[in-house]
PDB file of C-alpha atoms and ligand atoms in Angstrom:
ATOM      1  CA  UNK A  26     -18.293 -12.132  21.837  1.00  0.00           C
ATOM      2  CA  UNK A  27     -19.865 -12.667  18.389  1.00  0.00           C
ATOM      3  CA  UNK A  28     -17.504 -12.545  15.500  1.00  0.00           C
ATOM      4  CA  UNK A  29     -18.682 -10.132  12.682  1.00  0.00           C
ATOM      5  CA  UNK A  30     -16.046 -10.121  10.293  1.00  0.00           C
ATOM      6  CA  UNK A  31     -13.857 -12.943   9.061  1.00  0.00           C
ATOM      7  CA  UNK A  32     -11.237 -12.443   6.424  1.00  0.00           C
ATOM      8  CA  UNK A  33      -9.678 -15.830   5.041  1.00  0.00           C
ATOM      9  CA  UNK A  34      -6.841 -16.391   2.710  1.00  0.00           C
ATOM     10  CA  UNK A  35      -7.662 -13.094   1.006  1.00  0.00           C
ATOM     11  CA  UNK A  36      -5.537 -12.148  -2.130  1.00  0.00           C
ATOM     12  CA  UNK A  37      -5.929  -9.318  -4.278  1.00  0.00           C
ATOM     13  CA  UNK A  38      -3.931  -8.810  -7.590  1.00  0.00           C
ATOM     14  CA  UNK A  39      -3.911  -5.970 -10.019  1.00  0.00           C
ATOM     15  CA  UNK A  40      -2.966  -7.353 -13.474  1.00  0.00           C
ATOM     16  CA  UNK A  41      -0.001  -9.437 -12.183  1.00  0.00           C
ATOM     17  CA  UNK A  42       0.880  -7.425  -9.433  1.00  0.00           C
ATOM     18  CA  UNK A  43      -0.127  -9.235  -5.868  1.00  0.00           C
ATOM     19  CA  UNK A  44      -0.933  -6.311  -3.382  1.00  0.00           C
ATOM     20  CA  UNK A  45      -2.629  -8.557  -0.593  1.00  0.00           C
ATOM     21  CA  UNK A  46      -0.943 -11.825   0.057  1.00  0.00           C
ATOM     22  CA  UNK A  47      -2.980 -14.322   2.170  1.00  0.00           C
ATOM     23  CA  UNK A  48      -4.609 -12.063   4.612  1.00  0.00           C
ATOM     24  CA  UNK A  49      -6.321 -13.531   7.642  1.00  0.00           C
ATOM     25  CA  UNK A  50      -7.874 -12.052  10.655  1.00  0.00           C
ATOM     26  CA  UNK A  51     -11.317 -11.807  12.690  1.00  0.00           C
ATOM     27  CA  UNK A  52     -13.042  -8.845  13.922  1.00  0.00           C
ATOM     28  CA  UNK A  53     -15.439  -9.036  16.886  1.00  0.00           C
ATOM     29  CA  UNK A  54     -18.781  -7.181  17.243  1.00  0.00           C
ATOM     30  CA  UNK A  55     -17.916  -3.896  18.776  1.00  0.00           C
ATOM     31  CA  UNK A  56     -14.213  -3.742  18.098  1.00  0.00           C
ATOM     32  CA  UNK A  57     -12.410  -0.940  16.940  1.00  0.00           C
ATOM     33  CA  UNK A  58      -9.521  -1.849  14.366  1.00  0.00           C
ATOM     34  CA  UNK A  59      -6.791   0.507  13.003  1.00  0.00           C
ATOM     35  CA  UNK A  60      -4.906  -0.555   9.788  1.00  0.00           C
ATOM     36  CA  UNK A  61      -1.194   1.009   9.376  1.00  0.00           C
ATOM     37  CA  UNK A  62       1.513   0.589   7.349  1.00  0.00           C
ATOM     38  CA  UNK A  63       3.657   2.274   4.960  1.00  0.00           C
ATOM     39  CA  UNK A  64       2.283   4.346   2.020  1.00  0.00           C
ATOM     40  CA  UNK A  65       1.567   1.510  -0.700  1.00  0.00           C
ATOM     41  CA  UNK A  66       1.488  -1.494   1.609  1.00  0.00           C
ATOM     42  CA  UNK A  67      -2.047  -2.234   0.668  1.00  0.00           C
ATOM     43  CA  UNK A  68      -4.195  -0.795   3.293  1.00  0.00           C
ATOM     44  CA  UNK A  69      -6.849   0.886   1.341  1.00  0.00           C
ATOM     45  CA  UNK A  70      -6.900  -2.356  -1.005  1.00  0.00           C
ATOM     46  CA  UNK A  71      -7.686  -4.195   1.957  1.00  0.00           C
ATOM     47  CA  UNK A  72     -10.172  -2.124   3.468  1.00  0.00           C
ATOM     48  CA  UNK A  73     -12.142  -2.049  -0.159  1.00  0.00           C
ATOM     49  CA  UNK A  74     -11.850  -5.700  -0.345  1.00  0.00           C
ATOM     50  CA  UNK A  75     -13.251  -6.335   2.971  1.00  0.00           C
ATOM     51  CA  UNK A  76     -16.104  -3.761   2.469  1.00  0.00           C
ATOM     52  CA  UNK A  77     -17.436  -5.113  -0.858  1.00  0.00           C
ATOM     53  CA  UNK A  78     -15.991  -1.920  -2.824  1.00  0.00           C
ATOM     54  CA  UNK A  79     -13.808  -4.337  -4.583  1.00  0.00           C
ATOM     55  CA  UNK A  80     -13.877  -7.743  -4.976  1.00  0.00           C
ATOM     56  CA  UNK A  81     -10.837  -9.956  -3.733  1.00  0.00           C
ATOM     57  CA  UNK A  82      -8.934 -12.218  -6.144  1.00  0.00           C
ATOM     58  CA  UNK A  83      -9.341 -14.958  -3.993  1.00  0.00           C
ATOM     59  CA  UNK A  84     -10.471 -15.799  -0.403  1.00  0.00           C
ATOM     60  CA  UNK A  85     -13.494 -15.204   1.557  1.00  0.00           C
ATOM     61  CA  UNK A  86     -14.857 -12.370   3.712  1.00  0.00           C
ATOM     62  CA  UNK A  87     -17.433 -13.569   5.955  1.00  0.00           C
ATOM     63  CA  UNK A  88     -19.773 -10.961   7.162  1.00  0.00           C
ATOM     64  CA  UNK A  89     -21.901 -12.143  10.105  1.00  0.00           C
ATOM     65  CA  UNK A  90     -21.076 -15.548   8.902  1.00  0.00           C
ATOM     66  CA  UNK A  91     -22.139 -15.116   5.271  1.00  0.00           C
ATOM     67  CA  UNK A  92     -19.680 -14.871   2.556  1.00  0.00           C
ATOM     68  CA  UNK A  93     -19.944 -11.474   0.811  1.00  0.00           C
ATOM     69  CA  UNK A  94     -17.085 -11.848  -1.622  1.00  0.00           C
ATOM     70  CA  UNK A  95     -18.913 -13.787  -4.195  1.00  0.00           C
ATOM     71  CA  UNK A  96     -22.120 -11.966  -4.217  1.00  0.00           C
ATOM     72  CA  UNK A  97     -23.095  -9.975  -7.558  1.00  0.00           C
ATOM     73  CA  UNK A  98     -22.848  -6.362  -7.817  1.00  0.00           C
ATOM     74  CA  UNK A  99     -26.686  -5.818  -6.866  1.00  0.00           C
ATOM     75  CA  UNK A 100     -26.552  -8.067  -4.051  1.00  0.00           C
ATOM     76  CA  UNK A 101     -23.209  -6.607  -3.024  1.00  0.00           C
ATOM     77  CA  UNK A 102     -24.779  -2.813  -3.070  1.00  0.00           C
ATOM     78  CA  UNK A 103     -27.393  -4.097  -0.919  1.00  0.00           C
ATOM     79  CA  UNK A 104     -25.389  -5.521   1.868  1.00  0.00           C
ATOM     80  CA  UNK A 105     -23.285  -2.051   1.703  1.00  0.00           C
ATOM     81  CA  UNK A 106     -26.101   0.005   2.290  1.00  0.00           C
ATOM     82  CA  UNK A 107     -27.829  -1.854   4.796  1.00  0.00           C
ATOM     83  CA  UNK A 108     -25.077  -3.034   6.997  1.00  0.00           C
ATOM     84  CA  UNK A 109     -21.706  -0.922   6.271  1.00  0.00           C
ATOM     85  CA  UNK A 110     -21.171   2.644   6.443  1.00  0.00           C
ATOM     86  CA  UNK A 111     -17.965   4.465   4.947  1.00  0.00           C
ATOM     87  CA  UNK A 112     -16.118   7.484   5.518  1.00  0.00           C
ATOM     88  CA  UNK A 113     -12.910   8.662   3.366  1.00  0.00           C
ATOM     89  CA  UNK A 114     -10.612  11.590   3.495  1.00  0.00           C
ATOM     90  CA  UNK A 115     -12.926  13.786   1.635  1.00  0.00           C
ATOM     91  CA  UNK A 116     -16.318  13.867   2.436  1.00  0.00           C
ATOM     92  CA  UNK A 117     -17.806  13.194  -1.040  1.00  0.00           C
ATOM     93  CA  UNK A 118     -21.112  14.902  -0.284  1.00  0.00           C
ATOM     94  CA  UNK A 119     -23.253  15.924  -3.455  1.00  0.00           C
ATOM     95  CA  UNK A 120     -22.589  19.263  -4.029  1.00  0.00           C
ATOM     96  CA  UNK A 121     -26.094  20.538  -5.224  1.00  0.00           C
ATOM     97  CA  UNK A 122     -28.131  19.222  -1.769  1.00  0.00           C
ATOM     98  CA  UNK A 123     -28.320  20.587   1.683  1.00  0.00           C
ATOM     99  CA  UNK A 124     -26.177  18.974   4.557  1.00  0.00           C
ATOM    100  CA  UNK A 125     -29.432  17.281   5.601  1.00  0.00           C
ATOM    101  CA  UNK A 126     -30.331  16.120   2.056  1.00  0.00           C
ATOM    102  CA  UNK A 127     -27.149  14.524   1.662  1.00  0.00           C
ATOM    103  CA  UNK A 128     -27.483  12.495   5.133  1.00  0.00           C
ATOM    104  CA  UNK A 129     -30.893  11.138   4.357  1.00  0.00           C
ATOM    105  CA  UNK A 130     -30.171   9.907   0.994  1.00  0.00           C
ATOM    106  CA  UNK A 131     -28.758   6.456   1.857  1.00  0.00           C
ATOM    107  CA  UNK A 132     -32.039   6.123   4.143  1.00  0.00           C
ATOM    108  CA  UNK A 133     -34.322   6.969   1.603  1.00  0.00           C
ATOM    109  CA  UNK A 134     -32.335   4.456  -1.015  1.00  0.00           C
ATOM    110  CA  UNK A 135     -32.735   1.818   1.462  1.00  0.00           C
ATOM    111  CA  UNK A 136     -36.636   2.467   2.058  1.00  0.00           C
ATOM    112  CA  UNK A 137     -36.982   0.627   5.162  1.00  0.00           C
ATOM    113  CA  UNK A 138     -38.181   3.324   7.168  1.00  0.00           C
ATOM    114  CA  UNK A 139     -40.544   6.136   6.357  1.00  0.00           C
ATOM    115  CA  UNK A 140     -39.076   9.360   5.014  1.00  0.00           C
ATOM    116  CA  UNK A 141     -40.206  11.238   8.415  1.00  0.00           C
ATOM    117  CA  UNK A 142     -38.448   8.476  10.356  1.00  0.00           C
ATOM    118  CA  UNK A 143     -35.265   8.872   8.056  1.00  0.00           C
ATOM    119  CA  UNK A 144     -35.369  12.500   8.857  1.00  0.00           C
ATOM    120  CA  UNK A 145     -35.952  11.978  12.490  1.00  0.00           C
ATOM    121  CA  UNK A 146     -32.812   9.825  12.688  1.00  0.00           C
ATOM    122  CA  UNK A 147     -30.830  12.472  10.688  1.00  0.00           C
ATOM    123  CA  UNK A 148     -31.947  15.222  13.029  1.00  0.00           C
ATOM    124  CA  UNK A 149     -30.752  13.121  16.113  1.00  0.00           C
ATOM    125  CA  UNK A 150     -27.315  12.357  14.274  1.00  0.00           C
ATOM    126  CA  UNK A 151     -26.852  15.946  13.585  1.00  0.00           C
ATOM    127  CA  UNK A 152     -27.466  17.105  16.851  1.00  0.00           C
ATOM    128  CA  UNK A 153     -25.094  14.152  18.216  1.00  0.00           C
ATOM    129  CA  UNK A 154     -22.261  15.531  15.843  1.00  0.00           C
ATOM    130  CA  UNK A 155     -22.926  19.279  16.494  1.00  0.00           C
ATOM    131  CA  UNK A 156     -24.012  20.025  12.771  1.00  0.00           C
ATOM    132  CA  UNK A 157     -27.801  20.596  13.174  1.00  0.00           C
ATOM    133  CA  UNK A 158     -27.321  24.450  13.044  1.00  0.00           C
ATOM    134  CA  UNK A 159     -26.304  23.960   9.601  1.00  0.00           C
ATOM    135  CA  UNK A 160     -28.670  21.093   8.418  1.00  0.00           C
ATOM    136  CA  UNK A 161     -30.122  23.252   5.865  1.00  0.00           C
ATOM    137  CA  UNK A 162     -26.888  24.770   4.455  1.00  0.00           C
ATOM    138  CA  UNK A 163     -25.620  24.341   1.339  1.00  0.00           C
ATOM    139  CA  UNK A 164     -22.403  22.094   1.463  1.00  0.00           C
ATOM    140  CA  UNK A 165     -20.206  24.932   0.127  1.00  0.00           C
ATOM    141  CA  UNK A 166     -21.294  27.252   3.242  1.00  0.00           C
ATOM    142  CA  UNK A 167     -19.796  25.026   5.790  1.00  0.00           C
ATOM    143  CA  UNK A 168     -16.453  23.915   7.140  1.00  0.00           C
ATOM    144  CA  UNK A 169     -14.245  20.988   6.290  1.00  0.00           C
ATOM    145  CA  UNK A 170     -14.937  19.660   9.979  1.00  0.00           C
ATOM    146  CA  UNK A 171     -18.505  20.284   9.522  1.00  0.00           C
ATOM    147  CA  UNK A 172     -18.655  18.339   5.849  1.00  0.00           C
ATOM    148  CA  UNK A 173     -16.704  15.217   7.696  1.00  0.00           C
ATOM    149  CA  UNK A 174     -19.436  14.873  10.471  1.00  0.00           C
ATOM    150  CA  UNK A 175     -22.072  15.174   7.705  1.00  0.00           C
ATOM    151  CA  UNK A 176     -20.260  12.458   6.253  1.00  0.00           C
ATOM    152  CA  UNK A 177     -20.340  10.351   9.447  1.00  0.00           C
ATOM    153  CA  UNK A 178     -24.180  11.008   9.530  1.00  0.00           C
ATOM    154  CA  UNK A 179     -24.570  10.042   6.222  1.00  0.00           C
ATOM    155  CA  UNK A 180     -22.615   6.793   7.031  1.00  0.00           C
ATOM    156  CA  UNK A 181     -24.729   6.090  10.082  1.00  0.00           C
ATOM    157  CA  UNK A 182     -27.960   6.767   8.930  1.00  0.00           C
ATOM    158  CA  UNK A 183     -29.119   3.262   8.368  1.00  0.00           C
ATOM    159  CA  UNK A 184     -27.485   2.041  11.597  1.00  0.00           C
ATOM    160  CA  UNK A 185     -24.676   0.084   9.855  1.00  0.00           C
ATOM    161  CA  UNK A 186     -23.220  -2.868  12.126  1.00  0.00           C
ATOM    162  CA  UNK A 187     -19.558  -1.589  10.501  1.00  0.00           C
ATOM    163  CA  UNK A 188     -18.076   1.775   9.966  1.00  0.00           C
ATOM    164  CA  UNK A 189     -15.383   1.608   7.469  1.00  0.00           C
ATOM    165  CA  UNK A 190     -12.960   4.846   7.101  1.00  0.00           C
ATOM    166  CA  UNK A 191      -9.953   5.529   4.977  1.00  0.00           C
ATOM    167  CA  UNK A 192      -7.922   8.126   6.306  1.00  0.00           C
ATOM    168  CA  UNK A 193     -11.201   9.797   7.614  1.00  0.00           C
ATOM    169  CA  UNK A 194      -9.049  12.623   9.386  1.00  0.00           C
ATOM    170  CA  UNK A 195      -6.510  13.232   6.585  1.00  0.00           C
ATOM    171  CA  UNK A 196      -7.585  16.385   5.339  1.00  0.00           C
ATOM    172  CA  UNK A 197      -8.658  17.977   8.920  1.00  0.00           C
ATOM    173  CA  UNK A 198      -6.420  20.330  11.150  1.00  0.00           C
ATOM    174  CA  UNK A 199      -5.384  18.674  14.518  1.00  0.00           C
ATOM    175  CA  UNK A 200      -8.366  20.228  16.590  1.00  0.00           C
ATOM    176  CA  UNK A 201     -10.919  19.055  14.058  1.00  0.00           C
ATOM    177  CA  UNK A 202      -9.508  15.870  13.883  1.00  0.00           C
ATOM    178  CA  UNK A 203      -9.776  15.289  17.311  1.00  0.00           C
ATOM    179  CA  UNK A 204     -13.573  16.060  17.248  1.00  0.00           C
ATOM    180  CA  UNK A 205     -14.154  13.949  14.551  1.00  0.00           C
ATOM    181  CA  UNK A 206     -12.300  11.155  16.361  1.00  0.00           C
ATOM    182  CA  UNK A 207     -14.215  11.732  19.425  1.00  0.00           C
ATOM    183  CA  UNK A 208     -17.448  11.294  17.406  1.00  0.00           C
ATOM    184  CA  UNK A 209     -15.986   8.221  15.860  1.00  0.00           C
ATOM    185  CA  UNK A 210     -15.010   6.661  19.588  1.00  0.00           C
ATOM    186  CA  UNK A 211     -18.418   7.629  20.778  1.00  0.00           C
ATOM    187  CA  UNK A 212     -19.992   5.813  17.777  1.00  0.00           C
ATOM    188  CA  UNK A 213     -18.027   2.774  18.671  1.00  0.00           C
ATOM    189  CA  UNK A 214     -18.833   3.040  22.432  1.00  0.00           C
ATOM    190  CA  UNK A 215     -22.540   2.835  21.191  1.00  0.00           C
ATOM    191  CA  UNK A 216     -21.643  -0.698  19.759  1.00  0.00           C
ATOM    192  CA  UNK A 217     -20.879  -0.270  16.145  1.00  0.00           C
ATOM    193  CA  UNK A 218     -17.851  -1.984  14.930  1.00  0.00           C
ATOM    194  CA  UNK A 219     -15.117   0.429  13.372  1.00  0.00           C
ATOM    195  CA  UNK A 220     -12.517  -0.634  11.034  1.00  0.00           C
ATOM    196  CA  UNK A 221     -10.126   2.293   9.955  1.00  0.00           C
ATOM    197  CA  UNK A 222      -7.140   2.960   7.732  1.00  0.00           C
ATOM    198  CA  UNK A 223      -4.840   5.645   9.107  1.00  0.00           C
ATOM    199  CA  UNK A 224      -1.238   6.833   9.326  1.00  0.00           C
ATOM    200  CA  UNK A 225      -2.034   9.121  12.150  1.00  0.00           C
ATOM    201  CA  UNK A 226      -0.966   7.684  15.751  1.00  0.00           C
ATOM    202  CA  UNK A 227      -3.311   9.837  17.373  1.00  0.00           C
ATOM    203  CA  UNK A 228      -6.145   8.176  15.564  1.00  0.00           C
ATOM    204  CA  UNK A 229      -5.117   4.493  15.852  1.00  0.00           C
ATOM    205  CA  UNK A 230      -4.226   4.917  19.371  1.00  0.00           C
ATOM    206  CA  UNK A 231      -8.007   4.905  19.951  1.00  0.00           C
ATOM    207  CA  UNK A 232      -8.529   1.560  18.386  1.00  0.00           C
ATOM    208  CA  UNK A 233      -8.552  -1.470  20.589  1.00  0.00           C
ATOM    209  CA  UNK A 234      -6.244  -3.468  17.934  1.00  0.00           C
ATOM    210  CA  UNK A 235      -3.793  -2.006  15.459  1.00  0.00           C
ATOM    211  CA  UNK A 236      -2.864  -4.147  12.622  1.00  0.00           C
ATOM    212  CA  UNK A 237       0.314  -3.291  10.672  1.00  0.00           C
ATOM    213  CA  UNK A 238       0.364  -4.307   7.019  1.00  0.00           C
ATOM    214  CA  UNK A 239       3.707  -4.432   5.317  1.00  0.00           C
ATOM    215  CA  UNK A 240       3.755  -5.433   1.761  1.00  0.00           C
ATOM    216  CA  UNK A 241       0.686  -7.041   1.814  1.00  0.00           C
ATOM    217  CA  UNK A 242       0.958  -9.124   4.600  1.00  0.00           C
ATOM    218  CA  UNK A 243      -0.096  -8.662   8.309  1.00  0.00           C
ATOM    219  CA  UNK A 244       3.377  -8.043   9.740  1.00  0.00           C
ATOM    220  CA  UNK A 245       2.117  -7.651  13.307  1.00  0.00           C
ATOM    221  CA  UNK A 246      -0.767  -6.727  15.500  1.00  0.00           C
ATOM    222  CA  UNK A 247      -0.905  -4.584  18.694  1.00  0.00           C
ATOM    223  CA  UNK A 248      -3.725  -4.831  21.146  1.00  0.00           C
ATOM    224  CA  UNK A 249      -4.209  -1.790  23.128  1.00  0.00           C
ATOM    225  CA  UNK A 250      -7.732  -2.999  24.656  1.00  0.00           C
ATOM    226  CA  UNK A 251     -10.666  -0.674  24.717  1.00  0.00           C
ATOM    227  CA  UNK A 252     -10.230   3.203  24.691  1.00  0.00           C
ATOM    228  CA  UNK A 253     -12.282   4.853  27.589  1.00  0.00           C
ATOM    229  CA  UNK A 254     -11.567   8.296  26.683  1.00  0.00           C
ATOM    230  CA  UNK A 255      -9.260   8.946  29.860  1.00  0.00           C
ATOM    231  CA  UNK A 256      -6.680  11.644  28.730  1.00  0.00           C
ATOM    232  CA  UNK A 257      -3.706  10.322  30.595  1.00  0.00           C
ATOM    233  CA  UNK A 258      -4.399   6.629  29.317  1.00  0.00           C
ATOM    234  CA  UNK A 259      -4.539   8.238  25.691  1.00  0.00           C
ATOM    235  CA  UNK A 260      -1.048   9.748  25.879  1.00  0.00           C
ATOM    236  CA  UNK A 261      -0.159   6.267  27.491  1.00  0.00           C
ATOM    237  CA  UNK A 262      -1.485   4.544  24.489  1.00  0.00           C
ATOM    238  CA  UNK A 263      -0.175   6.704  21.981  1.00  0.00           C
ATOM    239  CA  UNK A 264       3.408   6.461  23.813  1.00  0.00           C
ATOM    240  CA  UNK A 265       3.180   2.488  23.065  1.00  0.00           C
ATOM    241  CA  UNK A 266       1.876   2.844  19.684  1.00  0.00           C
ATOM    242  CA  UNK A 267       4.948   5.020  18.921  1.00  0.00           C
ATOM    243  CA  UNK A 268       7.269   2.637  20.319  1.00  0.00           C
ATOM    244  CA  UNK A 269       5.537  -0.289  18.469  1.00  0.00           C
ATOM    245  CA  UNK A 270       5.877   1.368  14.991  1.00  0.00           C
ATOM    246  CA  UNK A 271       9.219   2.782  15.729  1.00  0.00           C
ATOM    247  CA  UNK A 272      10.494  -0.895  15.983  1.00  0.00           C
ATOM    248  CA  UNK A 273       8.908  -1.136  12.627  1.00  0.00           C
ATOM    249  CA  UNK A 274      10.773   1.869  11.283  1.00  0.00           C
ATOM    250  CA  UNK A 275       7.361   3.404  10.431  1.00  0.00           C
TER     251      UNK A 275
HETATM  252  N1  LIG B 304      -6.738  -0.120  -8.986  1.00  0.00           N
HETATM  253  C1  LIG B 304      -5.369  -0.340  -8.875  1.00  0.00           C
HETATM  254  N2  LIG B 304      -5.080  -0.984 -10.155  1.00  0.00           N
HETATM  255  C2  LIG B 304      -3.447  -1.202  -9.833  1.00  0.00           C
HETATM  256  N3  LIG B 304      -2.709  -1.149  -8.912  1.00  0.00           N
HETATM  257  C3  LIG B 304      -3.349  -0.582  -7.774  1.00  0.00           C
HETATM  258  C4  LIG B 304      -4.681  -0.343  -7.852  1.00  0.00           C
HETATM  259  N4  LIG B 304      -5.095   0.090  -6.653  1.00  0.00           N
HETATM  260  C5  LIG B 304      -3.889   0.044  -5.863  1.00  0.00           C
HETATM  261  N5  LIG B 304      -2.836  -0.431  -6.514  1.00  0.00           N
HETATM  262  C6  LIG B 304      -1.279  -0.772  -6.168  1.00  0.00           C
HETATM  263  O1  LIG B 304      -1.497  -1.308  -4.801  1.00  0.00           O
HETATM  264  C7  LIG B 304      -0.608  -1.020  -3.949  1.00  0.00           C
HETATM  265  C8  LIG B 304      -1.273  -0.796  -2.710  1.00  0.00           C
HETATM  266  O2  LIG B 304      -2.219   0.349  -2.684  1.00  0.00           O
HETATM  267  P1  LIG B 304      -2.909   1.044  -1.732  1.00  0.00           P
HETATM  268  O3  LIG B 304      -4.076  -0.126  -1.225  1.00  0.00           O
HETATM  269  O4  LIG B 304      -3.573   2.258  -2.249  1.00  0.00           O
HETATM  270  O5  LIG B 304      -1.898   1.349  -0.492  1.00  0.00           O
HETATM  271  P2  LIG B 304      -2.172   2.172   0.767  1.00  0.00           P
HETATM  272  O6  LIG B 304      -3.432   2.467   1.087  1.00  0.00           O
HETATM  273  O7  LIG B 304      -1.438   1.481   1.901  1.00  0.00           O
HETATM  274  O8  LIG B 304      -1.239   3.571   0.717  1.00  0.00           O
HETATM  275  C9  LIG B 304       0.157   0.002  -4.691  1.00  0.00           C
HETATM  276  O9  LIG B 304       1.281  -0.242  -5.144  1.00  0.00           O
HETATM  277  C10 LIG B 304      -0.682   0.579  -5.738  1.00  0.00           C
HETATM  278  O10 LIG B 304      -0.134   1.049  -6.843  1.00  0.00           O
HETATM  279 MG1  LIG B 305      -4.634   4.339   0.851  1.00  0.00          MG
END
């Protein structure tokens, strides 16, 4: 297995408040990592610091062996556009564009493929995620679940090495959340590395490894192993994770 992301002695402070305190971990290609912890423990800050959305105060973030923590803003945007996809609690799609136009935008921006090829890739993604029927719809005319699927398609349009998510199911009801999770699982099974922040046990139980943050430190890690989608095993994983979290008074 190849290491895709290596985080070394990462610290992050805002003015004189230290939020992340010497974080070290490695992610192998194709892994699914969930980051959990109390509100305010530094989960989002960690995700942003390892994905170029924010700059660490000190330490290194190696993506495929290259330190991305010291790149200038332009190079950082390029790495993010080429190698990373992002999903958040809200989809942040552009209001005056259709679902399709939102999805293809990062593909056009990267400019690696022709517009036709980008459109074809968008079609494939929309079929996979079940939103092809609303491709030309205004984003105000589709459901929250469809918006989040579109956000996933947009995140995947440039075939990123890593898909990052910050509470990607946080605004969805449980059945929609499950559908979105199944999509994230499928993306991971096809080889994309996934790193998501979540407070939801059902989400984290899909991950191979769960990292528990406490006061800006990695307090503990739980290895669940690859999830194969089996219903019974899912329940067992959730139970195991509940027990592990209970010990932490989560
Ligand atoms: N831009 C910022 N400026 C100042 N403090 C921040 C900023 N972002 C986060 N923090 C602080 O860092 C701590 C961790 O925040 P965050 O990473 O959002 O936690 P979590 O995602 O685990 O809820 C909190 O105390 C928060 O107030
Ligand atoms: Mg957060």
